């Protein structure tokens, strides 16, 4: 027997416990001598289970405390831990959610949990694995409970909030026959009101190979069609038994695309016209915009161990997201009262058209990233947070947002200003080291999609060049042409003013272009970039004064440094 364990537990263990431990210990010694690896591992697992059981842990064996896991989170363990936050143990299952990953649990299930607490919604979510490998077993072992940390910066202050989420009842794996049947039982339940999905960008696809009798069909839209058909049959096509379907996949018009796929399956499977009518008219397919960064897990083992020690339990599906979060749902006005979020007072809104909010996110959040990071990297910065601690870089970003981008957007200016102010907090997240080089990936297409629309709209409206966005375009050229070293199979190697090399990753044609122009003068390069219609779908030299302005900005970046160039815009 381990001396330390024996010393601490000798007087406290019952006679039966001492016999069990002694047997396990002797078995391990025998198997070690015989070098029987398979049986030895089994015996070690049994001893670990014994030592990590509640009887052993109640004795506070300090020798084993760090080596063996704490009790796994469930309702009983949570109660013993002394947690005093909001918890709802039992409630009707009102949501069927396709996707059990970190994002939905840190986003959608969080909003439903708040709705339970603040609006007395009294509902639970049944999660469904979209693919065979998944988290169902771990989620079910914890009775649907998991710990969510929302971490970041809010109004300039560090935030590290913990909440145990209790809006999940269970998780089903439809690739197991019993769970597939349970999914169909939920489909036919009178309690069901909402379907949510996030099956990745590749999830909303039409696969003609999927058949009605597959158990389950491989694609998510085919599974959803089966679920809807089951519900249609269960309620004889009653119009009031339709569902609200909230698609969270990161594609444009996600709800509309999902509806198209379901209609294709209904036709392929020769389902009755009455069902197709019910599917399209009794159900509400909503496109939605989701916005929350979800790192998903704690990567530092020591930090994770300290969290579990503080919590008093082990959580196999612990989740981490940023503080900021907004969910924009496209749908009819009456949907706002049907969903629980307005009553709960959370940052979820129902709007007639999600497009302006998509534009807000792309132009402000994503446009800010692409707009300042390339020059900031040349100036010697490596992560986003450090840029927010520099007056020049932060000032450049804020001027670009508030004076050049926001005036071109078709939304309430107060809303836009608040969203832009939150961007600075999000970029200043003390828990996330967001590397500038990771943001620089595919910057040619990113600048075109994220910054060019604001750039052109500003010129159209103000009849002049926007200083910061023009400088940002020059910084893009500077980043892609900084002392080019070589063209490798997967990138373009350049040298930073500080002396270290870096690898640009982009479409091959873009990298080939810059390598071919590596010996150009600044004027030749600027002209070649601005006249490249493959890059911009137009000849930018036709914009009055742009070529000269970009050339002047590029030469300033190269001679005085990117930080000084950014400062000249302020």
Coordinates of C-alpha atoms in Angstrom, one line a residue:
X1 CA 0.0 0.0 0.0
X2 CA 1.2 3.5 -0.7
X3 CA 2.7 4.7 2.5
X4 CA 1.2 8.1 2.5
X5 CA -2.3 6.8 1.8
X6 CA -1.9 4.1 4.4
X7 CA -0.7 6.6 7.0
X8 CA -3.6 9.0 6.4
X9 CA -6.3 6.4 5.9
X10 CA -5.3 3.6 8.3
X11 CA -7.3 4.6 11.2
X12 CA -10.3 5.9 9.2
X13 CA -10.9 3.2 6.6
X14 CA -13.6 0.7 7.4
X15 CA -12.5 -3.0 7.5
X16 CA -14.3 -3.6 4.2
X17 CA -12.5 -0.6 2.6
X18 CA -9.1 -1.8 3.8
X19 CA -9.7 -5.2 2.4
X20 CA -10.7 -3.8 -1.0
X21 CA -7.7 -1.5 -1.2
X22 CA -5.3 -4.3 -0.1
X23 CA -6.7 -6.6 -2.7
X24 CA -6.3 -4.0 -5.5
X25 CA -2.8 -3.1 -4.3
X26 CA -1.6 -6.7 -4.2
X27 CA -3.0 -7.3 -7.6
X28 CA -1.1 -4.4 -9.0
X29 CA 2.2 -5.6 -7.5
X30 CA 1.6 -9.1 -9.0
X31 CA 0.8 -7.8 -12.4
X32 CA 3.8 -5.4 -12.4
X33 CA 6.0 -8.4 -11.7
X34 CA 4.4 -10.4 -14.5
X35 CA 4.5 -7.3 -16.8
X36 CA 0.9 -8.0 -17.8
X37 CA 0.2 -4.5 -19.2
X38 CA -3.5 -5.0 -20.1
X39 CA -4.6 -6.3 -16.8
X40 CA -2.3 -3.9 -15.0
X41 CA -3.9 -0.9 -16.6
X42 CA -7.3 -2.3 -15.6
X43 CA -6.3 -2.8 -12.0
X44 CA -4.8 0.7 -11.9
X45 CA -8.1 2.1 -13.2
X46 CA -10.0 0.2 -10.5
X47 CA -7.7 1.6 -7.8
X48 CA -8.0 5.1 -9.2
X49 CA -11.8 4.7 -9.2
X50 CA -11.7 3.5 -5.5
X51 CA -9.4 6.3 -4.4
X52 CA -11.4 9.0 -6.2
X53 CA -14.7 7.8 -4.9
X54 CA -16.6 9.9 -2.4
X55 CA -15.7 7.7 0.6
X56 CA -12.0 8.2 0.1
X57 CA -12.3 11.9 -0.8
X58 CA -14.3 12.7 2.3
X59 CA -11.1 11.8 4.3
X60 CA -9.2 14.6 2.6
X61 CA -6.2 12.4 1.7
X62 CA -3.8 15.1 0.7
X63 CA -1.5 12.6 -1.0
X64 CA -4.2 11.6 -3.5
X65 CA -5.9 15.0 -3.8
X66 CA -3.8 16.1 -6.7
X67 CA -3.3 12.8 -8.4
X68 CA -6.9 11.6 -8.5
X69 CA -9.9 13.5 -10.0
X70 CA -12.6 15.2 -7.9
X71 CA -16.2 14.1 -8.2
X72 CA -17.6 14.9 -11.6
X73 CA -20.2 17.6 -11.7
X74 CA -23.9 16.7 -11.4
X75 CA -26.8 18.1 -9.4
X76 CA -25.8 16.3 -6.2
X77 CA -22.2 17.2 -6.4
X78 CA -23.0 20.8 -7.3
X79 CA -25.2 21.1 -4.2
X80 CA -22.4 19.7 -2.0
X81 CA -19.9 22.2 -3.6
X82 CA -21.8 25.1 -2.0
X83 CA -22.6 26.7 -5.4
X84 CA -25.2 29.5 -4.8
X85 CA -26.0 30.6 -8.3
X86 CA -29.2 30.0 -10.3
X87 CA -30.1 26.4 -11.1
X88 CA -33.2 24.8 -12.6
X89 CA -33.3 21.0 -12.2
X90 CA -36.5 20.0 -13.9
X91 CA -38.5 21.7 -16.7
X92 CA -40.2 20.7 -20.0
X93 CA -38.0 20.1 -22.9
X94 CA -38.8 23.0 -25.2
X95 CA -35.7 23.1 -27.5
X96 CA -34.2 20.5 -29.8
X97 CA -30.7 21.6 -30.5
X98 CA -28.5 20.1 -33.3
X99 CA -25.0 20.7 -32.1
X100 CA -23.5 20.2 -28.6
X101 CA -20.1 21.9 -29.1
X102 CA -18.5 24.7 -27.2
X103 CA -20.1 27.5 -29.2
X104 CA -23.7 26.7 -28.8
X105 CA -23.3 25.9 -25.1
X106 CA -21.5 29.2 -24.5
X107 CA -24.0 31.1 -26.6
X108 CA -27.5 29.7 -27.2
X109 CA -27.8 27.6 -24.1
X110 CA -26.5 30.5 -22.0
X111 CA -29.3 32.7 -23.4
X112 CA -31.9 30.1 -22.6
X113 CA -30.4 29.7 -19.1
X114 CA -30.8 33.5 -18.5
X115 CA -34.4 33.2 -19.9
X116 CA -35.1 30.6 -17.2
X117 CA -33.8 32.8 -14.5
X118 CA -35.0 36.2 -15.6
X119 CA -38.2 35.5 -17.5
X120 CA -39.4 32.3 -15.8
X121 CA -39.3 30.5 -19.2
X122 CA -39.1 27.1 -17.5
X123 CA -37.6 25.2 -20.4
X124 CA -34.8 22.7 -21.2
X125 CA -32.8 22.0 -24.3
X126 CA -32.2 18.5 -25.7
X127 CA -28.9 18.5 -27.5
X128 CA -28.3 16.3 -30.5
X129 CA -24.8 15.3 -31.9
X130 CA -24.7 16.2 -35.6
X131 CA -22.0 13.6 -36.2
X132 CA -21.2 10.3 -34.6
X133 CA -18.2 11.4 -32.5
X134 CA -19.3 13.9 -29.8
X135 CA -19.9 14.9 -26.2
X136 CA -23.1 13.1 -25.5
X137 CA -21.7 10.7 -22.9
X138 CA -19.8 13.3 -21.0
X139 CA -22.8 15.7 -21.0
X140 CA -25.2 13.0 -19.8
X141 CA -22.8 11.9 -17.1
X142 CA -23.1 15.5 -15.7
X143 CA -26.9 15.5 -16.1
X144 CA -26.6 18.3 -18.6
X145 CA -24.8 20.7 -16.2
X146 CA -21.6 22.5 -17.2
X147 CA -19.6 25.5 -16.0
X148 CA -19.4 28.5 -18.3
X149 CA -16.8 31.2 -17.8
X150 CA -17.3 34.5 -19.6
X151 CA -14.0 36.3 -19.6
X152 CA -12.8 39.6 -21.1
X153 CA -13.0 43.3 -20.7
X154 CA -16.1 45.4 -20.2
X155 CA -15.9 49.2 -20.0
X156 CA -12.2 48.9 -19.6
X157 CA -12.5 46.6 -16.6
X158 CA -11.4 42.9 -16.5
X159 CA -14.3 40.5 -16.2
X160 CA -14.1 36.8 -15.2
X161 CA -17.7 35.6 -14.5
X162 CA -18.6 32.0 -13.7
X163 CA -22.1 30.5 -14.2
X164 CA -23.2 26.8 -14.0
X165 CA -25.6 26.3 -16.9
X166 CA -28.7 24.2 -16.2
X167 CA -30.7 24.7 -19.3
X168 CA -29.6 21.4 -20.9
X169 CA -31.5 18.2 -19.9
X170 CA -29.6 15.6 -21.9
X171 CA -27.6 14.9 -25.1
X172 CA -28.6 12.4 -27.8
X173 CA -26.4 10.5 -30.2
X174 CA -28.8 9.7 -33.1
X175 CA -26.2 7.3 -34.6
X176 CA -27.2 5.0 -31.8
X177 CA -30.7 3.5 -32.6
X178 CA -32.1 4.1 -29.1
X179 CA -31.1 7.7 -29.2
X180 CA -32.5 8.2 -32.7
X181 CA -35.8 7.0 -31.5
X182 CA -35.6 9.3 -28.5
X183 CA -34.9 12.2 -30.9
X184 CA -38.1 11.3 -32.7
X185 CA -40.0 11.2 -29.4
X186 CA -38.9 14.7 -28.8
X187 CA -40.0 15.7 -32.3
X188 CA -43.5 14.5 -31.4
X189 CA -43.6 16.1 -28.0
X190 CA -46.2 18.7 -27.2
X191 CA -43.6 20.6 -25.2
X192 CA -41.3 21.2 -28.2
X193 CA -41.3 24.8 -29.4
X194 CA -37.9 25.6 -30.9
X195 CA -35.2 24.0 -33.0
X196 CA -31.6 25.4 -32.9
X197 CA -28.7 24.4 -35.0
X198 CA -25.0 25.1 -35.5
X199 CA -23.6 22.2 -37.6
X200 CA -20.6 24.3 -39.0
X201 CA -20.5 26.0 -42.3
X202 CA -20.5 22.6 -44.0
X203 CA -23.6 21.5 -42.1
X204 CA -26.3 23.1 -44.3
X205 CA -25.7 21.1 -47.5
X206 CA -28.0 19.1 -49.7
X207 CA -26.8 15.5 -50.1
X208 CA -29.0 13.6 -52.5
X209 CA -27.6 10.3 -51.1
X210 CA -29.6 10.8 -47.9
X211 CA -32.7 8.7 -47.8
X212 CA -35.9 9.0 -45.7
X213 CA -35.3 5.6 -44.0
X214 CA -31.7 6.2 -43.1
X215 CA -31.3 5.9 -39.4
X216 CA -30.1 8.6 -39.3
X217 CA -29.6 10.5 -42.6
X218 CA -26.1 11.8 -42.7
X219 CA -26.8 15.5 -43.5
X220 CA -28.3 17.8 -40.9
X221 CA -31.1 19.2 -43.2
X222 CA -32.1 15.6 -43.9
X223 CA -32.3 14.9 -40.2
X224 CA -34.4 18.0 -39.7
X225 CA -36.8 17.0 -42.5
X226 CA -37.3 13.6 -40.8
X227 CA -37.9 15.4 -37.4
X228 CA -40.5 17.8 -39.0
X229 CA -42.2 14.9 -40.8
X230 CA -42.4 12.9 -37.5
X231 CA -44.0 16.0 -35.9
X232 CA -46.4 16.5 -38.8
X233 CA -47.7 13.0 -38.5
X234 CA -47.9 13.1 -34.7
X235 CA -50.2 16.1 -34.7
X236 CA -52.0 15.4 -38.0
X237 CA -50.6 18.5 -39.6
X238 CA -52.0 20.9 -36.9
X239 CA -50.9 24.4 -37.9
X240 CA -50.3 25.4 -34.3
X241 CA -47.7 22.7 -33.8
X242 CA -45.2 24.3 -36.1
X243 CA -41.8 25.2 -34.7
X244 CA -39.4 28.2 -34.7
X245 CA -36.2 27.1 -36.4
X246 CA -33.1 29.2 -35.5
X247 CA -30.1 28.5 -37.7
X248 CA -26.7 29.6 -36.3
X249 CA -24.4 28.3 -39.0
X250 CA -21.9 30.9 -40.3
X251 CA -23.2 31.2 -43.8
X252 CA -25.3 34.0 -45.4
X253 CA -29.0 33.5 -45.2
X254 CA -28.5 30.3 -43.1
X255 CA -32.2 29.9 -42.3
X256 CA -33.3 30.4 -46.0
X257 CA -30.6 27.9 -47.2
X258 CA -31.7 25.3 -44.6
X259 CA -35.4 25.7 -45.7
X260 CA -34.3 25.1 -49.3
X261 CA -32.5 21.9 -48.4
X262 CA -35.5 20.6 -46.4
X263 CA -37.8 21.2 -49.4
X264 CA -35.4 19.3 -51.6
X265 CA -35.6 16.3 -49.3
X266 CA -39.3 16.4 -49.0
X267 CA -39.6 16.3 -52.8
X268 CA -36.9 13.6 -53.2
X269 CA -38.7 11.4 -50.7
X270 CA -42.1 12.0 -52.4
X271 CA -43.6 13.3 -49.1
X272 CA -47.2 14.5 -49.4
X273 CA -47.9 18.0 -50.6
X274 CA -49.8 18.7 -47.4
X275 CA -46.6 18.1 -45.4
X276 CA -44.6 20.4 -47.6
X277 CA -47.2 23.1 -47.1
X278 CA -47.2 22.6 -43.3
X279 CA -43.4 22.6 -43.3
X280 CA -43.2 25.9 -45.1
X281 CA -46.1 27.7 -43.5
X282 CA -46.6 26.4 -40.0
X283 CA -42.9 26.5 -39.2
X284 CA -40.7 29.7 -39.1
X285 CA -37.3 29.2 -40.5
X286 CA -35.1 32.1 -39.2
X287 CA -31.8 33.3 -40.5
X288 CA -29.7 34.5 -37.5
X289 CA -26.4 36.3 -36.9
X290 CA -24.3 35.1 -34.0
X291 CA -21.5 37.1 -32.4
X292 CA -19.4 35.8 -29.5
X293 CA -15.8 34.6 -29.5
X294 CA -15.7 31.2 -27.8
X295 CA -12.2 29.8 -27.0
X296 CA -14.0 26.8 -25.5
X297 CA -11.5 25.5 -23.0
X298 CA -8.8 26.3 -20.6
X299 CA -5.5 25.3 -22.1
X300 CA -3.2 25.7 -19.1
X301 CA -3.4 22.6 -16.9
X302 CA -2.4 24.5 -13.8
X303 CA -5.1 27.1 -14.3
X304 CA -7.7 24.4 -15.0
X305 CA -6.7 22.5 -11.8
X306 CA -7.0 25.7 -9.8
X307 CA -10.5 26.3 -11.2
X308 CA -11.6 22.8 -10.3
X309 CA -10.1 23.1 -6.8
X310 CA -12.1 26.3 -6.3
X311 CA -15.3 24.8 -7.8
X312 CA -15.0 21.6 -5.8
X313 CA -15.8 19.4 -8.7
X314 CA -14.5 18.1 -12.1
X315 CA -16.2 19.4 -15.2
X316 CA -15.4 17.4 -18.4
X317 CA -17.3 19.9 -20.6
X318 CA -16.3 23.2 -19.0
X319 CA -16.7 26.0 -21.5
X320 CA -15.2 29.5 -22.0
X321 CA -16.5 32.5 -24.0
X322 CA -15.9 36.2 -24.2
X323 CA -18.1 38.6 -22.3
X324 CA -19.6 40.2 -25.4
X325 CA -22.4 38.4 -27.1
X326 CA -25.3 39.3 -29.4
X327 CA -27.8 37.2 -31.3
X328 CA -29.8 38.8 -34.1
X329 CA -32.8 36.8 -35.3
X330 CA -34.6 37.5 -38.6
X331 CA -38.3 37.0 -38.3
X332 CA -41.8 38.5 -38.0
X333 CA -42.4 41.0 -35.2
X334 CA -44.7 38.6 -33.3
X335 CA -41.7 36.2 -32.9
X336 CA -40.2 38.6 -30.3
X337 CA -43.0 37.8 -27.9
X338 CA -43.0 34.1 -28.7
X339 CA -39.3 33.8 -27.8
X340 CA -38.3 34.4 -24.1
X341 CA -35.4 36.7 -24.7
X342 CA -37.2 40.1 -24.8
X343 CA -38.8 39.4 -21.4
X344 CA -35.5 38.3 -20.0
X345 CA -33.8 41.6 -21.1
X346 CA -30.8 39.9 -22.8
X347 CA -28.9 40.9 -25.9
X348 CA -31.0 38.9 -28.3
X349 CA -33.1 40.8 -30.9
X350 CA -35.7 40.0 -33.5
X351 CA -35.5 42.1 -36.7
X352 CA -37.1 42.0 -40.1
X353 CA -33.8 41.8 -41.9
X354 CA -30.5 40.5 -40.5
X355 CA -28.4 41.9 -43.4
X356 CA -27.6 45.4 -41.8
X357 CA -26.4 43.7 -38.7
X358 CA -24.2 41.3 -40.7
X359 CA -22.8 44.4 -42.4
X360 CA -22.3 46.0 -39.0
X361 CA -20.2 43.0 -37.8
X362 CA -18.2 42.6 -41.0
X363 CA -17.4 46.3 -41.4
X364 CA -16.8 47.3 -37.8
X365 CA -15.5 44.2 -36.0
X366 CA -13.8 42.4 -38.9
X367 CA -13.0 45.6 -40.7
X368 CA -11.2 47.0 -37.6
X369 CA -9.0 43.9 -37.4
X370 CA -8.0 43.9 -41.1
X371 CA -7.8 47.7 -41.1
X372 CA -5.0 48.1 -38.5
X373 CA -3.3 44.8 -37.8
X374 CA -0.9 44.7 -40.9
X375 CA 0.6 48.1 -40.1
X376 CA 0.7 47.3 -36.4
X377 CA 2.7 44.1 -37.1
X378 CA 5.2 46.1 -39.1
X379 CA 5.4 48.5 -36.2
X380 CA 6.5 45.7 -33.9
X381 CA 3.3 44.5 -32.2
X382 CA 2.4 40.8 -32.1
X383 CA -1.0 40.5 -30.4
X384 CA -4.2 42.5 -30.6
X385 CA -4.4 43.4 -26.9
X386 CA -1.0 45.1 -26.9
X387 CA -2.2 47.3 -29.8
X388 CA -5.1 48.5 -27.6
X389 CA -2.5 49.6 -25.0
X390 CA -0.8 51.9 -27.6
X391 CA -2.4 55.3 -28.0
X392 CA -1.4 55.6 -31.6
X393 CA -2.7 52.3 -32.9
X394 CA -5.8 52.4 -30.8
X395 CA -6.4 56.0 -31.8
X396 CA -6.0 55.0 -35.5
X397 CA -8.5 52.2 -35.2
X398 CA -11.0 54.3 -33.4
X399 CA -10.8 57.2 -35.9
X400 CA -11.2 54.7 -38.7
X401 CA -14.3 53.2 -37.1
X402 CA -16.0 56.3 -35.8
X403 CA -15.2 58.8 -38.6
X404 CA -14.9 56.7 -41.7
X405 CA -16.8 53.4 -41.3
X406 CA -19.8 54.1 -39.1
X407 CA -21.0 57.1 -41.2
X408 CA -21.5 54.7 -44.2
X409 CA -23.7 52.1 -42.4
X410 CA -27.5 52.1 -42.6
X411 CA -28.3 51.5 -38.9
X412 CA -29.0 53.7 -35.9
X413 CA -25.9 55.7 -35.1
X414 CA -26.1 55.2 -31.4
X415 CA -26.3 51.5 -31.9
X416 CA -23.3 51.6 -34.2
X417 CA -21.3 53.7 -31.7
X418 CA -22.0 51.3 -28.9
X419 CA -21.0 48.3 -31.0
X420 CA -17.8 50.0 -32.0
X421 CA -17.0 50.9 -28.4
X422 CA -17.5 47.3 -27.5
X423 CA -14.9 46.3 -30.1
X424 CA -12.1 48.0 -28.2
X425 CA -13.1 46.0 -25.1
X426 CA -13.2 42.8 -27.1
X427 CA -9.8 43.5 -28.5
X428 CA -8.5 44.3 -25.0
X429 CA -9.4 40.8 -23.7
X430 CA -6.8 40.0 -21.0
X431 CA -7.6 36.2 -21.4
X432 CA -7.0 36.0 -25.2
X433 CA -3.6 36.3 -26.9
X434 CA -4.9 36.9 -30.4
X435 CA -1.9 37.0 -32.7
X436 CA -1.7 39.6 -35.5
X437 CA -0.2 37.0 -37.9
X438 CA -3.2 34.7 -37.5
X439 CA -5.5 37.6 -38.4
X440 CA -3.3 38.4 -41.5
X441 CA -4.3 35.2 -43.2
X442 CA -5.9 35.9 -46.7
X443 CA -5.7 39.7 -46.1
X444 CA -6.2 40.4 -49.9
X445 CA -9.7 39.0 -50.0
X446 CA -10.4 40.2 -46.4
X447 CA -9.5 43.8 -47.2
X448 CA -11.7 43.7 -50.3
X449 CA -14.7 42.2 -48.4
X450 CA -14.3 44.0 -45.1
X451 CA -12.8 47.4 -45.8
X452 CA -13.3 48.2 -49.5
X453 CA -17.1 48.7 -49.2
X454 CA -16.6 51.3 -46.4
X455 CA -13.7 52.9 -48.4
X456 CA -15.8 53.3 -51.5
X457 CA -19.0 54.4 -49.7
X458 CA -17.0 57.1 -47.8
X459 CA -15.6 58.5 -51.1
X460 CA -19.1 58.4 -52.6
X461 CA -20.7 60.3 -49.7
X462 CA -17.9 62.6 -48.6
X463 CA -16.2 63.3 -52.0
X464 CA -12.8 62.8 -50.5
X465 CA -10.4 60.0 -49.5
X466 CA -10.7 58.6 -46.0
X467 CA -7.3 59.1 -44.3
X468 CA -7.2 56.0 -42.2
X469 CA -8.6 53.6 -44.7
X470 CA -6.3 54.9 -47.4
X471 CA -3.4 54.4 -44.9
X472 CA -4.7 50.9 -44.2
X473 CA -4.6 50.1 -47.9
X474 CA -1.0 51.3 -48.0
X475 CA -0.2 49.2 -44.9
X476 CA -1.6 46.2 -46.7
X477 CA 0.8 46.8 -49.6
X478 CA 3.7 47.4 -47.2
X479 CA 3.0 44.2 -45.3
X480 CA 3.0 42.1 -48.5
X481 CA 6.2 43.7 -49.9
X482 CA 8.4 44.2 -46.8
X483 CA 11.9 43.0 -47.9
X484 CA 10.6 39.9 -49.7
X485 CA 12.9 36.9 -49.2
X486 CA 11.4 34.0 -51.1
X487 CA 8.3 32.3 -52.4
X488 CA 7.7 29.0 -50.7
X489 CA 5.2 26.3 -51.5
X490 CA 2.7 27.6 -49.0
X491 CA 3.6 31.3 -48.5
X492 CA 5.6 34.4 -49.2
X493 CA 8.5 35.0 -46.8
X494 CA 9.1 38.7 -45.9
X495 CA 11.3 40.5 -43.4
X496 CA 9.9 42.8 -40.7
X497 CA 11.7 46.1 -40.0
X498 CA 12.7 44.6 -36.7
X499 CA 14.7 42.0 -38.6
X500 CA 12.7 38.8 -38.2
X501 CA 11.0 37.0 -41.1
X502 CA 7.4 36.2 -41.4
X503 CA 5.3 34.1 -43.7
X504 CA 2.3 35.6 -45.6
X505 CA -0.4 33.1 -46.4
X506 CA -2.9 33.9 -49.1
X507 CA -4.3 32.7 -52.4
X508 CA -1.4 31.5 -54.6
X509 CA -2.1 34.1 -57.3
X510 CA -1.8 37.0 -54.8
X511 CA 1.5 35.7 -53.4
X512 CA 2.8 35.1 -57.0
X513 CA 1.9 38.7 -57.8
X514 CA 3.8 40.3 -55.0
X515 CA 6.8 38.0 -55.6
X516 CA 6.8 39.0 -59.3
X517 CA 6.9 42.6 -58.3
X518 CA 9.5 42.3 -55.5
X519 CA 12.0 44.5 -57.3
X520 CA 9.5 47.3 -58.2
X521 CA 9.9 50.8 -57.1
X522 CA 7.3 52.0 -54.6
X523 CA 5.5 53.9 -57.5
X524 CA 5.5 50.8 -59.8
X525 CA 4.2 48.6 -57.0
X526 CA 1.4 50.9 -56.0
X527 CA 0.3 51.2 -59.6
X528 CA 0.4 47.5 -60.2
X529 CA -1.6 46.8 -57.1
X530 CA -4.3 49.4 -57.7
X531 CA -4.8 48.4 -61.3
X532 CA -5.1 44.7 -60.5
X533 CA -8.7 44.0 -61.3
X534 CA -8.4 40.4 -60.0
X535 CA -7.8 41.9 -56.5
X536 CA -10.4 44.6 -56.5
X537 CA -12.8 43.9 -59.4
X538 CA -12.0 47.4 -60.7
X539 CA -9.1 49.8 -61.5
X540 CA -8.6 51.8 -58.3
X541 CA -6.3 54.3 -60.1
X542 CA -9.5 55.8 -61.5
X543 CA -10.3 57.2 -58.0
X544 CA -9.1 60.7 -58.1
X545 CA -5.9 61.2 -56.0
X546 CA -5.8 57.7 -54.6
X547 CA -2.6 56.5 -56.4
X548 CA -0.6 59.5 -55.1
X549 CA -2.0 59.2 -51.6
X550 CA -1.3 55.5 -51.3
X551 CA 2.2 56.1 -52.7
X552 CA 2.9 58.8 -50.1
X553 CA 1.6 56.6 -47.3
X554 CA 3.6 53.6 -48.4
X555 CA 6.8 55.7 -48.5
X556 CA 6.1 57.0 -45.1
X557 CA 5.6 53.5 -43.7
X558 CA 8.9 52.4 -45.3
X559 CA 10.9 55.4 -44.2
X560 CA 9.4 56.5 -40.9
X561 CA 7.8 53.3 -39.7
X562 CA 4.2 52.2 -39.5
X563 CA 3.5 53.7 -36.1
X564 CA 4.6 57.1 -37.2
X565 CA 2.5 56.7 -40.4
X566 CA -0.6 55.8 -38.3
X567 CA 0.1 58.8 -36.0
X568 CA 0.1 61.1 -39.1
X569 CA -3.6 60.3 -39.6
X570 CA -4.7 61.4 -36.1

